[in-house]
Short mmCIF file of C-alpha atoms in Angstrom, two decimals:
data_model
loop_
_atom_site.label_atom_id
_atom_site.label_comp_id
_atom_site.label_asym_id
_atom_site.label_seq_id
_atom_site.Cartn_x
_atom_site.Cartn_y
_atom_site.Cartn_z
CA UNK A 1 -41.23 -47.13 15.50
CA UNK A 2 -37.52 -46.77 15.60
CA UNK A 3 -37.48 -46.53 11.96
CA UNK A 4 -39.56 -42.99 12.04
CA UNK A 5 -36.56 -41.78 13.96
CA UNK A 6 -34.19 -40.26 10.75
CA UNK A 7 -31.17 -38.42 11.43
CA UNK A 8 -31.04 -35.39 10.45
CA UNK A 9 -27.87 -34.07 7.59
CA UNK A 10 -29.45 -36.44 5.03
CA UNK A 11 -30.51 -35.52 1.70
CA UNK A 12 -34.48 -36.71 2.02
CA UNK A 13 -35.47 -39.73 3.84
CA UNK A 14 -33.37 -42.68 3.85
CA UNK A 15 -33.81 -45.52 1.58
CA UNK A 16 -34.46 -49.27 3.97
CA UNK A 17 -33.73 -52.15 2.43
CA UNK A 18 -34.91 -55.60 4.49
CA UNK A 19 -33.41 -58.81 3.18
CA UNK A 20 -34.45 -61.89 4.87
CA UNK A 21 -32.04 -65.14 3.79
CA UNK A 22 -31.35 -68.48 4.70
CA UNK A 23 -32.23 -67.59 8.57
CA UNK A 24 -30.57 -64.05 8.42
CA UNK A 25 -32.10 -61.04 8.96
CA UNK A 26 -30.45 -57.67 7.54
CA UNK A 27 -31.88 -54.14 7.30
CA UNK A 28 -29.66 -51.71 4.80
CA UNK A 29 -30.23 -47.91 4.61
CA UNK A 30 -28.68 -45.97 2.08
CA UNK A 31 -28.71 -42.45 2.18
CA UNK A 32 -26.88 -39.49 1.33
CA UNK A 33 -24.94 -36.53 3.43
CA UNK A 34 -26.61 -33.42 3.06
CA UNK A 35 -23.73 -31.09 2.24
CA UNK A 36 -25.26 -28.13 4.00
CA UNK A 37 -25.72 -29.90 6.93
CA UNK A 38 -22.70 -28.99 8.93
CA UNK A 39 -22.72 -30.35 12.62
CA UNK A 40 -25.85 -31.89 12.15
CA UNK A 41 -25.12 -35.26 13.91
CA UNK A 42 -25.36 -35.48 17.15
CA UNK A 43 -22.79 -37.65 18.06
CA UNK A 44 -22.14 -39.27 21.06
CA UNK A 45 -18.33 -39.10 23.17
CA UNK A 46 -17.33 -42.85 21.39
CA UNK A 47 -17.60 -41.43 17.88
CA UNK A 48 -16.37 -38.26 18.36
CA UNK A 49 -13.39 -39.86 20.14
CA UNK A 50 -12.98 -42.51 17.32
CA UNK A 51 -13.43 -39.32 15.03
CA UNK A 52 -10.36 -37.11 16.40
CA UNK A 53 -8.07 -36.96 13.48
CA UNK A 54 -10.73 -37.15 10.79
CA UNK A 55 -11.20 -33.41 9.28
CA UNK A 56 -13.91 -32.11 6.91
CA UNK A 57 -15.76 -34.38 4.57
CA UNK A 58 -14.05 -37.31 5.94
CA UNK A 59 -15.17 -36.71 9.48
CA UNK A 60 -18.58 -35.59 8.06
CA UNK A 61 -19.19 -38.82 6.36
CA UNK A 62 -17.67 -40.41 9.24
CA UNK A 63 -20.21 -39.68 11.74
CA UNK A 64 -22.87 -39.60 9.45
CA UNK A 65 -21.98 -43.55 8.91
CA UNK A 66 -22.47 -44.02 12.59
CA UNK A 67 -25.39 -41.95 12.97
CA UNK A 68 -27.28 -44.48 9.82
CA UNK A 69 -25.91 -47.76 11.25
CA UNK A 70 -27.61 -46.85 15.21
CA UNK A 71 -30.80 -46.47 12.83
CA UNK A 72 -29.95 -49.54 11.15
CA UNK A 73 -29.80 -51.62 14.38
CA UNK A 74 -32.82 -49.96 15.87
CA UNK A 75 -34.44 -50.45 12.63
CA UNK A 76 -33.66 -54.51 12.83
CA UNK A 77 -33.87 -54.98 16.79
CA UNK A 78 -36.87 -52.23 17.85
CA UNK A 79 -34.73 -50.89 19.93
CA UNK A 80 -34.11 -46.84 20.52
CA UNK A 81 -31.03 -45.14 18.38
CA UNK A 82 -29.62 -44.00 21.20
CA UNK A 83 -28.81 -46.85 22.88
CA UNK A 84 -27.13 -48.71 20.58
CA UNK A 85 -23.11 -49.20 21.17
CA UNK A 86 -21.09 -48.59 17.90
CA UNK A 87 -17.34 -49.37 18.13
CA UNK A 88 -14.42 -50.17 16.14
CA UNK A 89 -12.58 -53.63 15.60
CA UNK A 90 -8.76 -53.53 15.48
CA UNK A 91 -9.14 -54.16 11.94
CA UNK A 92 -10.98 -50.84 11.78
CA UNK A 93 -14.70 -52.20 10.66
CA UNK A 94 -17.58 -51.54 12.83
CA UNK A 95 -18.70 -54.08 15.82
CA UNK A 96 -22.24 -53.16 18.06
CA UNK A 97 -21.20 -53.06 20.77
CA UNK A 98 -24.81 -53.05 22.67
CA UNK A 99 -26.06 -56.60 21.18
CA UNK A 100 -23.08 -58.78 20.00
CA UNK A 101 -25.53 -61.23 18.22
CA UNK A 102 -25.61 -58.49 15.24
CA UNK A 103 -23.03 -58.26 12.95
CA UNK A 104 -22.62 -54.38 11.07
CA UNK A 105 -20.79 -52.40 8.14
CA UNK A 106 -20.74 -49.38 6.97
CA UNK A 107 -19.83 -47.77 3.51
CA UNK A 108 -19.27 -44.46 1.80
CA UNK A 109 -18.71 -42.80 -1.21
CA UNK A 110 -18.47 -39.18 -1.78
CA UNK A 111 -21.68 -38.42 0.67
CA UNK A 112 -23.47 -41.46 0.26
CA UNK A 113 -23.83 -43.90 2.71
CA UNK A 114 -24.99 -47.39 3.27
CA UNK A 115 -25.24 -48.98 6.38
CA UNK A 116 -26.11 -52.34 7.57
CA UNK A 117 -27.45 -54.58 10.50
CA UNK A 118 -27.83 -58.17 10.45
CA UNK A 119 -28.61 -60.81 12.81
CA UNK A 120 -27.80 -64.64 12.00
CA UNK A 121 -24.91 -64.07 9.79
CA UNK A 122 -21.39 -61.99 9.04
CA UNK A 123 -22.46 -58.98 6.95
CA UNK A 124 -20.60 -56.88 4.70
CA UNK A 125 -22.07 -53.86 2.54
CA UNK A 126 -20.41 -51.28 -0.01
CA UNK A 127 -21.31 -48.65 -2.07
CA UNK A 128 -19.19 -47.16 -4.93
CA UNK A 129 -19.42 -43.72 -6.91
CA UNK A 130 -18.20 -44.91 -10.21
CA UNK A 131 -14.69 -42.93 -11.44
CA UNK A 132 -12.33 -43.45 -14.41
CA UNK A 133 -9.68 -45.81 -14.01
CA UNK A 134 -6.56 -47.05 -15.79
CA UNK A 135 -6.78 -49.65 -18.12
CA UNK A 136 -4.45 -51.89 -15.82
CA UNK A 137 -7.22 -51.95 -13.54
CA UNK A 138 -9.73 -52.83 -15.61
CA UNK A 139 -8.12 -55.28 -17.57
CA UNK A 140 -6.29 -56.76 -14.07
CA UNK A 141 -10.72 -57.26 -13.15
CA UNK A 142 -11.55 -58.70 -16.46
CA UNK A 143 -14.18 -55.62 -17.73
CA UNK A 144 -15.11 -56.13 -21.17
CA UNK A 145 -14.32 -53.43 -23.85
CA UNK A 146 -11.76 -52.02 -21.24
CA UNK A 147 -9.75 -48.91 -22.60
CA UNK A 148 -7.39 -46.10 -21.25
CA UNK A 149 -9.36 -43.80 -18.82
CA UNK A 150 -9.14 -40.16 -19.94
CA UNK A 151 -8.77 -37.29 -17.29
CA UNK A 152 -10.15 -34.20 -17.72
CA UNK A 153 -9.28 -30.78 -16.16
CA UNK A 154 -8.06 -32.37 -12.81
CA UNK A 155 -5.09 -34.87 -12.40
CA UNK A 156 -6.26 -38.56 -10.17
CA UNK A 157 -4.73 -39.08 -7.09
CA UNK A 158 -1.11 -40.23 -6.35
CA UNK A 159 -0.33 -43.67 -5.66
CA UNK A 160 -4.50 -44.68 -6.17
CA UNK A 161 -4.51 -47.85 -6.82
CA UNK A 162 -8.68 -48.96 -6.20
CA UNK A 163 -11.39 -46.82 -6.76
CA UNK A 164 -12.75 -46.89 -3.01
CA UNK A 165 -9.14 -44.70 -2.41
CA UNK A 166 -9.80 -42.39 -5.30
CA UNK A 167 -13.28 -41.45 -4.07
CA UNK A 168 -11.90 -40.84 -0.36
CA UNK A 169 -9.62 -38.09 -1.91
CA UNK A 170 -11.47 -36.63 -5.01
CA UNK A 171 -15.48 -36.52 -4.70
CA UNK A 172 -16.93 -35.82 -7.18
CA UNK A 173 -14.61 -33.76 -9.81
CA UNK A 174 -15.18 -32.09 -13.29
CA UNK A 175 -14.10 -35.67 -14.94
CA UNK A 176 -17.08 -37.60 -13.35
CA UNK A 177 -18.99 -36.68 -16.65
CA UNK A 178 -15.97 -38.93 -18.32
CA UNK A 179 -17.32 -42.13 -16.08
CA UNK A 180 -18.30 -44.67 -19.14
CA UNK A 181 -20.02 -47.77 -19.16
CA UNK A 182 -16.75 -49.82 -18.41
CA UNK A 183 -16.32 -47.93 -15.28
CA UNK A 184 -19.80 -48.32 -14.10
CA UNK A 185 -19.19 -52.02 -14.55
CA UNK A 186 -15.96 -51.41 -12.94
CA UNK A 187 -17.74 -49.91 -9.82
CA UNK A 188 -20.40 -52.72 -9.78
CA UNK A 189 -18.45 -55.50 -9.68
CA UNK A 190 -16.35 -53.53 -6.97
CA UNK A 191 -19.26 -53.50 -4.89
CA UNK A 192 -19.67 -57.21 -4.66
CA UNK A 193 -16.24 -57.86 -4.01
CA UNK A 194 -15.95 -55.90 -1.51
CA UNK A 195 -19.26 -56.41 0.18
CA UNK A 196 -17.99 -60.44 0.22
CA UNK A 197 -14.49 -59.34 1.22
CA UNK A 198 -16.14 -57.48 4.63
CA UNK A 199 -18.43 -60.33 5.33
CA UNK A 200 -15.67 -63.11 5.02
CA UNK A 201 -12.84 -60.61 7.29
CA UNK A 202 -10.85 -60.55 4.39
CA UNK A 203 -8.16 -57.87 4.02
CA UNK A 204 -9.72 -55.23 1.91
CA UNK A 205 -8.21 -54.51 -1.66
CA UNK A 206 -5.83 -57.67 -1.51
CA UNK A 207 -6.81 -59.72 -4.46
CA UNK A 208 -10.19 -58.88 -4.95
CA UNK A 209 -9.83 -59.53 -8.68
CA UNK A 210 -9.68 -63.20 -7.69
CA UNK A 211 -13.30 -62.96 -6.45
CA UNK A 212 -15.42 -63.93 -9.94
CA UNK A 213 -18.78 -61.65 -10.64
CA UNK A 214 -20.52 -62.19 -13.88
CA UNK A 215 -21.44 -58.96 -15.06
CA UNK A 216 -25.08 -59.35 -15.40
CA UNK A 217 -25.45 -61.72 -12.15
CA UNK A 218 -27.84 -60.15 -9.50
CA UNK A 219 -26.65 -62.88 -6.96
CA UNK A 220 -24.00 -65.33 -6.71
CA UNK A 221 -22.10 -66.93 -3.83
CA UNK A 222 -17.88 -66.68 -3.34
CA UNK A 223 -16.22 -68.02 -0.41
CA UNK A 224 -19.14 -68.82 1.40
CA UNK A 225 -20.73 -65.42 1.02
CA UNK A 226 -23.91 -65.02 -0.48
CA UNK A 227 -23.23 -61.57 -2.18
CA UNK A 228 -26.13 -59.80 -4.39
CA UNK A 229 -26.51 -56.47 -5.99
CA UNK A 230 -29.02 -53.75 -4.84
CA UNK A 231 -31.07 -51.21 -6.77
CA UNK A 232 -28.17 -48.33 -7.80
CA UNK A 233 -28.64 -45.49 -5.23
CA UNK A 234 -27.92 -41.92 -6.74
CA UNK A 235 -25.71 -43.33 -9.91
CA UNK A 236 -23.70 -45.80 -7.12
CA UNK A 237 -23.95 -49.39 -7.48
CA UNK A 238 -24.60 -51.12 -3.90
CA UNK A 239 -23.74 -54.74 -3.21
CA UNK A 240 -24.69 -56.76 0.11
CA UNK A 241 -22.77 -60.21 1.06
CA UNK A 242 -24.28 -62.23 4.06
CA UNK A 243 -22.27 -65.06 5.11
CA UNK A 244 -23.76 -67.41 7.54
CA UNK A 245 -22.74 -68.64 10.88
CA UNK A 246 -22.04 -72.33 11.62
#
């Protein structure tokens, strides 16, 4: 089975998650970037090419992505890893580029990664480490019992102004242990909206506060995307939104 074939640089096996709805088919594995792994991808010319001014973690991660969304597809379609296509739309999301009836995404957040393959319908997937944020932010997204984010013994980023960019720059820091429960819900709601925002081709981070998630909805529908939180994977809400083709 192509599913017995796991790439190596992970932190133990990956987690699968199959979803079958409304006609669609979607296979999700979440997994996490060992940090000793190094070079352990092998990654082929397109990614290391679409890779060339990533450094570090960031091209780590990178290629890690690609290496769990071939397994994705050959987890859905049967079909070898290695042959599956992976390239990158102008818009800079994922297309497979070997069977153009799937539809892919790809998320990460300091070393874990979720990746997706779905067949029927436009697909989006994300997958948030939670982190403080200012109280703008979470009163701008409606979290209840919202109040100023502390930082401890590290100063956030310049200029962040979503939590997807503070994780790209900061990992995981001293404050993490500062993360309450209005971040988490922060982080979880994040999730959906941008797991609908992918799957509709929607610019991500422009007015994702207008998207509306209940706080202790497990599914809902928004645009035409039928969004619905996953199990947390290592303390990081997941959300998956399938929208399906006409």
């Amino acid at each position: 089975m192509a599913g017995d074939l796991i790439p190596a640089g992970f932190t133990g096996r990956p987690v699968r998650v199959h979803l079958a709805d409304a006609g669609a088919r979607a296979v999700t594995l979440l997994g996490r970037v060992n940090e000793k792994s190094g070079a352990a991808f092998p990654a082929c010319a397109d990614d290391q090419q679409a890779a060339v001014a990533l450094t570090g973690d960031r091209r780590q991660e990178f290629l890690a992505g690609r290496a769990l969304l071939r397994h994705a597809v050959a987890e859905l379609t049967g079909v070898s890893p290695d042959s599956v296509g992976i390239g990158t739309r102008d818009s800079g999301r994922p297309v497979c580029l070997s069977d153009r009836e799937l539809d892919v995404s790809i998320s990460h957040s300091a070393g874990r990664i979720a990746a997706t393959a779905a067949r029927g319908c436009e697909v989006g997937v994300d997958i948030q480490l939670p982190v403080p944020v200012s109280a703008r932010l979470l009163h701008r997204y409606s979290v209840a019992g919202a109040e100023p984010a502390t930082w401890v013994d590290a100063a956030p980023p310049l200029g962040v102004c979503d939590p997807a960019a503070a994780v790209s720059d900061v990992g995981e820091r001293p404050w993490a242990a500062q993360v309450d429960d209005t971040h988490y819900e922060f982080a979880d709601a994040w999730t959906v909206r941008e797991a609908c925002a992918k799957s509709l081709g929607l610019s991500l981070g422009a007015d994702l506060w207008r998207i509306h998630v209940p706080p202790r909805a497990r599914s809902g529908t928004w645009g035409g995307a039928h969004w619905r939180r996953m199990s947390p994977f290592q303390g990081c809400p997941v959300a998956l939104a399938l929208r399906p083709r006409a």
